[in-house]
Structures are given as C-alpha cells and as structure tokens.
Coordinates of C-alpha atoms and ligand atoms in Angstrom, one line a residue:
M428 CA -19.1 -122.4 -20.5
S429 CA -17.5 -118.9 -20.7
S430 CA -14.3 -118.2 -18.8
H431 CA -16.2 -116.0 -16.4
S432 CA -18.8 -118.7 -15.8
S433 CA -16.0 -121.1 -15.3
A434 CA -14.5 -118.8 -12.7
I435 CA -17.9 -118.8 -10.9
A436 CA -18.2 -122.5 -11.1
Y437 CA -14.6 -122.9 -9.7
R438 CA -15.5 -120.6 -6.8
L439 CA -18.7 -122.4 -6.0
E440 CA -16.8 -125.7 -5.8
A441 CA -14.2 -124.1 -3.4
A442 CA -17.0 -122.5 -1.4
R443 CA -18.8 -125.8 -1.0
S444 CA -15.7 -127.3 0.7
V445 CA -15.1 -124.2 2.9
V446 CA -18.8 -124.1 4.0
R447 CA -18.7 -127.9 4.7
D448 CA -15.7 -127.4 7.0
A449 CA -17.4 -124.3 8.6
G450 CA -20.5 -126.4 9.3
Q451 CA -18.3 -129.0 11.1
L452 CA -16.9 -126.2 13.2
A453 CA -20.4 -125.1 14.1
M454 CA -21.4 -128.6 14.9
A455 CA -18.4 -129.0 17.2
M456 CA -19.2 -125.8 19.0
R457 CA -23.0 -126.5 19.1
P458 CA -24.8 -125.8 22.4
A459 CA -26.6 -128.8 24.0
P460 CA -30.4 -128.7 23.9
G461 CA -31.7 -126.3 26.5
G462 CA -31.8 -122.7 27.4
P463 CA -30.1 -120.3 25.0
A464 CA -26.3 -120.3 25.1
G465 CA -25.4 -116.9 23.8
T466 CA -26.0 -113.1 24.2
Q467 CA -28.7 -110.9 22.9
K468 CA -27.6 -108.1 20.4
S469 CA -31.1 -106.7 21.1
A470 CA -34.4 -108.2 22.3
Q471 CA -34.5 -111.8 21.0
D472 CA -31.7 -111.1 18.5
W473 CA -29.2 -113.8 19.6
L474 CA -25.4 -114.0 19.1
T475 CA -23.3 -117.1 19.9
E476 CA -19.5 -117.5 20.0
T477 CA -20.0 -119.7 16.9
D478 CA -21.3 -116.8 14.8
G479 CA -18.0 -115.0 15.2
A480 CA -15.8 -118.1 14.9
V481 CA -17.5 -119.4 11.7
E482 CA -17.4 -116.0 10.0
A483 CA -13.7 -115.6 10.8
F484 CA -13.0 -119.1 9.5
I485 CA -14.8 -118.5 6.2
A486 CA -13.4 -115.0 5.8
D487 CA -9.8 -116.3 6.3
R488 CA -10.3 -119.2 3.9
M489 CA -11.9 -117.1 1.2
K490 CA -9.2 -114.4 1.5
T491 CA -6.6 -117.1 1.0
L492 CA -8.4 -118.7 -1.9
F493 CA -9.6 -115.6 -3.7
P494 CA -7.8 -112.5 -2.3
E495 CA -9.1 -110.4 -5.2
D496 CA -12.8 -111.0 -4.2
G497 CA -14.8 -108.8 -1.9
F498 CA -16.1 -110.1 1.4
Q499 CA -19.1 -109.1 3.6
G500 CA -20.3 -110.8 6.8
E501 CA -23.3 -110.4 9.1
E502 CA -21.0 -109.8 12.1
G503 CA -18.0 -108.1 10.5
G504 CA -19.6 -106.0 7.8
V505 CA -17.8 -105.3 4.5
A506 CA -14.2 -106.4 4.9
R507 CA -13.2 -106.0 1.2
D508 CA -14.7 -104.7 -2.0
G509 CA -14.5 -106.6 -5.2
Q510 CA -16.5 -107.2 -8.4
L511 CA -17.1 -110.7 -7.1
R512 CA -18.2 -110.4 -3.5
W513 CA -18.9 -113.1 -1.0
V514 CA -21.7 -112.5 1.5
V515 CA -21.9 -114.7 4.5
D516 CA -24.4 -115.4 7.3
P517 CA -22.2 -117.6 9.5
I518 CA -25.1 -119.1 11.5
D519 CA -28.5 -118.3 10.0
G520 CA -31.1 -119.3 12.6
T521 CA -28.9 -118.3 15.5
S522 CA -31.9 -118.4 17.9
N523 CA -32.4 -122.1 17.1
Y524 CA -28.7 -122.8 17.2
A525 CA -28.3 -121.2 20.6
R526 CA -30.8 -123.7 22.1
G527 CA -29.5 -126.8 20.4
R528 CA -32.3 -127.0 17.8
N529 CA -31.6 -128.3 14.3
R530 CA -33.0 -125.5 12.1
W531 CA -29.9 -123.4 11.3
C532 CA -27.4 -123.2 8.5
V533 CA -24.2 -121.6 7.2
S534 CA -25.1 -119.4 4.2
L535 CA -22.5 -118.2 1.7
G536 CA -23.6 -116.3 -1.4
L537 CA -21.6 -114.8 -4.3
L538 CA -22.5 -111.6 -6.0
D539 CA -21.1 -110.4 -9.3
G540 CA -21.5 -106.7 -8.9
D541 CA -25.1 -106.3 -7.8
K542 CA -26.2 -109.7 -9.1
P543 CA -26.3 -112.9 -7.0
V544 CA -24.7 -115.6 -9.1
A545 CA -24.0 -118.6 -6.8
G546 CA -24.7 -119.8 -3.3
V547 CA -24.1 -122.6 -0.8
I548 CA -26.5 -123.2 2.2
E549 CA -25.2 -125.9 4.5
A550 CA -27.5 -127.3 7.3
P551 CA -25.2 -129.8 9.0
A552 CA -27.7 -130.7 11.8
L553 CA -30.2 -131.6 9.1
G554 CA -27.6 -133.4 6.8
E555 CA -28.5 -131.1 3.9
V556 CA -26.6 -128.7 1.6
Y557 CA -28.1 -126.6 -1.1
T558 CA -26.0 -125.3 -4.0
A559 CA -26.8 -123.1 -7.0
H560 CA -24.9 -121.4 -9.9
V561 CA -27.2 -119.2 -11.9
G562 CA -27.7 -120.7 -15.4
H563 CA -26.4 -124.1 -14.2
G564 CA -29.0 -125.4 -11.8
A565 CA -30.0 -125.6 -8.2
F566 CA -29.5 -128.7 -6.1
L567 CA -30.2 -130.2 -2.7
N568 CA -27.6 -132.8 -1.7
G569 CA -26.6 -132.9 -5.4
K570 CA -30.1 -133.6 -6.7
P571 CA -32.0 -131.1 -8.8
I572 CA -34.8 -129.2 -7.0
Q573 CA -37.9 -127.4 -8.2
V574 CA -40.7 -125.3 -6.7
S575 CA -43.9 -127.0 -5.5
P576 CA -46.8 -127.6 -7.9
V577 CA -49.4 -126.3 -5.3
K578 CA -51.8 -124.0 -7.1
E579 CA -54.4 -123.2 -4.4
P580 CA -53.4 -121.0 -1.5
A581 CA -55.9 -123.0 0.6
S582 CA -53.6 -126.0 0.1
A583 CA -50.4 -124.0 0.7
M584 CA -47.8 -123.9 3.5
I585 CA -46.4 -120.4 3.9
E586 CA -43.8 -119.1 6.3
M587 CA -43.2 -115.7 7.6
G588 CA -39.9 -114.7 9.3
W589 CA -40.0 -113.0 12.7
S590 CA -37.7 -110.5 14.3
N591 CA -37.8 -107.7 16.7
R592 CA -37.3 -105.4 13.7
V593 CA -41.0 -105.7 12.9
P594 CA -43.8 -104.3 15.1
R595 CA -46.0 -107.1 16.6
E596 CA -49.1 -105.5 14.9
V597 CA -47.5 -105.8 11.5
F598 CA -46.4 -109.4 12.0
M599 CA -49.9 -110.3 13.3
E600 CA -51.6 -108.5 10.3
K601 CA -49.5 -110.4 7.7
M602 CA -49.9 -113.7 9.5
D603 CA -53.6 -113.2 9.6
A604 CA -53.6 -112.5 5.9
I605 CA -51.7 -115.7 5.3
M606 CA -54.3 -117.6 7.3
R607 CA -57.2 -115.9 5.6
L608 CA -55.9 -117.3 2.4
G609 CA -56.4 -120.7 4.0
A610 CA -52.7 -121.4 4.0
M611 CA -50.9 -123.3 6.8
P612 CA -48.7 -120.8 8.6
R613 CA -45.1 -121.4 9.7
S614 CA -42.3 -119.4 11.3
G615 CA -39.0 -121.4 11.6
G616 CA -36.3 -118.9 12.6
S617 CA -34.0 -119.2 9.5
G618 CA -34.8 -117.1 6.5
A619 CA -32.1 -118.8 4.4
L620 CA -33.5 -122.3 5.1
A621 CA -37.1 -121.1 4.5
L622 CA -36.1 -119.6 1.1
A623 CA -34.3 -122.8 0.3
D624 CA -37.5 -124.7 1.3
V625 CA -39.5 -122.5 -1.3
A626 CA -36.9 -123.4 -3.9
C627 CA -37.2 -127.2 -3.3
G628 CA -41.0 -127.2 -2.9
R629 CA -41.2 -127.8 0.9
L630 CA -42.8 -124.4 1.3
D631 CA -45.1 -122.6 -1.2
G632 CA -44.1 -119.1 0.0
Y633 CA -41.9 -117.1 2.4
I634 CA -42.3 -113.5 3.4
E635 CA -40.3 -111.4 5.8
I636 CA -40.9 -107.7 6.3
V637 CA -37.3 -106.8 7.3
I638 CA -34.5 -109.2 6.3
N639 CA -30.9 -108.6 5.4
L640 CA -28.7 -109.3 2.4
W641 CA -26.6 -111.9 4.3
D642 CA -29.8 -113.9 5.1
V643 CA -30.8 -114.2 1.4
A644 CA -27.6 -113.9 -0.7
A645 CA -27.1 -117.6 -1.1
A646 CA -30.8 -118.4 -1.5
L647 CA -31.5 -115.9 -4.3
P648 CA -29.5 -118.0 -6.9
L649 CA -31.5 -121.1 -5.8
L650 CA -34.8 -119.2 -6.3
A651 CA -33.7 -117.8 -9.7
E652 CA -32.7 -121.3 -10.9
V653 CA -36.1 -122.9 -10.1
G654 CA -38.2 -120.1 -11.5
A655 CA -39.7 -119.0 -8.2
S656 CA -41.5 -115.6 -8.1
V657 CA -39.4 -113.2 -6.0
S658 CA -40.1 -109.6 -5.0
P659 CA -37.4 -107.0 -6.0
F660 CA -35.6 -107.3 -2.7
L661 CA -32.2 -105.9 -4.1
A662 CA -33.8 -103.1 -6.1
N663 CA -35.8 -102.1 -3.0
G664 CA -32.7 -101.4 -0.9
G665 CA -31.7 -104.9 0.0
L666 CA -28.2 -104.5 -1.4
T667 CA -27.2 -101.9 1.3
G668 CA -29.7 -102.4 4.1
P669 CA -32.7 -104.3 5.4
A670 CA -35.6 -104.8 3.0
T671 CA -38.8 -106.8 2.5
I672 CA -38.9 -110.1 0.6
L673 CA -41.6 -112.4 -0.8
A674 CA -40.7 -115.6 -2.6
A675 CA -43.2 -118.1 -3.7
N676 CA -44.0 -120.8 -6.3
P677 CA -45.4 -119.0 -9.4
H678 CA -48.8 -120.5 -9.1
I679 CA -49.7 -118.7 -5.8
A680 CA -47.3 -115.8 -5.9
E681 CA -49.9 -113.3 -7.1
A682 CA -52.5 -114.3 -4.5
L683 CA -49.9 -114.2 -1.7
S684 CA -48.6 -110.8 -2.9
A685 CA -52.0 -109.3 -2.9
A686 CA -53.0 -110.8 0.5
V687 CA -49.9 -109.4 2.3
S688 CA -49.4 -106.3 0.2
I689 CA -45.9 -107.1 -0.9
P690 CA -45.6 -106.2 -4.7
L691 CA -43.8 -108.7 -6.9
K692 CA -42.6 -105.9 -9.3
Ligands
LIG403 C1 -32.4 -114.7 11.1 C2 -33.0 -114.6 9.8 C3 -34.5 -114.8 9.9 C4 -35.1 -113.8 10.8 C5 -34.5 -114.0 12.2 C6 -33.0 -113.8 12.1 P1 -29.9 -114.8 12.1 O1 -31.0 -114.5 11.0 O2 -32.5 -115.6 9.0 O3 -35.1 -114.6 8.6 O4 -36.5 -114.0 10.9 O5 -35.0 -113.1 13.1 O6 -32.7 -112.5 11.8 O7 -29.9 -113.7 13.0 O8 -30.2 -116.1 12.7 O9 -28.6 -114.8 11.3

C-alpha cells in the first residue's frame, strides 16, 4: 500500500471511531417515537438539536486528529479547505430521526481533491455500519458487500428520494416511470442509507433529482468498490451544489436510466 493510501486507511480507521461515538451521541439525544421533535428549515425539511450537536462533535474531533484536512458539514458549510476534505451529514434521515424512527445515519465521507476516497455510514438504531476505502473494499459490519444480481427491472426494488426541492409533478412522473418498469417503489428518507442499500444489494437502484454532496459523499466510495453504475453526480455540479443522482446494479442501470431520463454518462 502506498504511503498516501496508508494515510487514507489510517484516517478511515480514526473516522470509524469518531462516527461510532457520534452515533452514540445521536442515540442519547434521540426523540421518543411520536410527533416530530425539531424545527423546519423549510416545508418538510427538518432540523433537530442533534444535527448541530453531532456535526460540532465530529468537526472538533476531526480538527484535533487531522488539523491539516479540510472539513465541510451540512449545517456549518465549508469550515476548512484541504487536499483531503471531510464531508459530513450529521443526521441523514433527519425527518425519520425527528419522529423516533430508525432509518437515519451519521455519514462521513473523505474526498482527495474532487475524488471520494473513503466513507463511513453509521446507522446506530439499525446496528449497522458501512465502510469503504476505494481500492480496498466495501463492508457492512465488517463483511464484504456486493450489488444485487437482479437483472429484470420487473423483479427490482427501486427507491427515489423525496424533498421539497423537487416539484410534486416531477416526483410523480419519475415514480410512475419506476412503476411502469414493474419495479417495486420505495422512498425511505435517507439518501445515504438508500445508496448504501444499493451497494449491498438490498436495493437495485436509487434516484434523487436534487441531492447534496453531504448526503452522498460517504456512499460514493461504497458504490465505486462494488461496481455499481452511478451517474456523474460530481461532474454535473454535485461538488459545489445540489445535483441529480442515479445509482443502480449494472444489470438494470441502463433500463432505469432510460425510464427516468437520468443519463449514466
Ligand atoms: C435527506 C436526504 C434524502 C432526501 C431528504 C433529506 P437530511 O437528508 O438524505 O436523500 O430525500 O429529503 O434531504 O436532510 O435528512 O440530512
């Protein structure tokens, strides 16, 4: 392993520990099941106290461990630049977290310049953690993962992310296209966990018309390591603003791409 790759591996190991602790903090602050405990940044775009607390926790620990690295968070923006840059979504799936549901995670990705090279996605309420280091594998709870073998869209399960950033008509049009393929539709509220589900074969595809770098930064290395087909999210503006993403197992990616008009190249 090159010295640079070793530096990434060392960082991933440290990030794994920090994200585990951050997940425990989120669990300790977790709202009880029930009505949403939080505020709305805009219609149905939820924010809890935990989002800020977890991002501050991770930012502080990563600054102490790797002061030369850059850091960017969903809530605080770009705090520091650096060739190696951490990108965090402190609670991905906040709308679920705010109601005491289980489908949420702490997502921490590492970019080397413009290239995602490693990621940790911790879902403490589900007892699961995904890790990936590009060139060195992708894992769920330490076990290697792979995309699903499903070849027929009519046997597939495909998820689409929802937010108020996308007009209802567009969401309905794309969901209709997914169902016209014969696929079973899903929409779970966490883009990071849905992309991780594509990487480990629990989903055959995921699309979201408008999603952000912090939602996908940790999942992109997972998808790269398992050979998933992924649209050029970063090249299409995703590094600096919201963009569209499609990720799917290679067998059905072309059919899904054509059905929802999201190019793979
Ligand atoms: C969520 C994304 C998801 C999107 C949700 C929300 P958050 O991120 O992961 O893909 O559909 O609307 O934006 O806000 O929970 O960190």
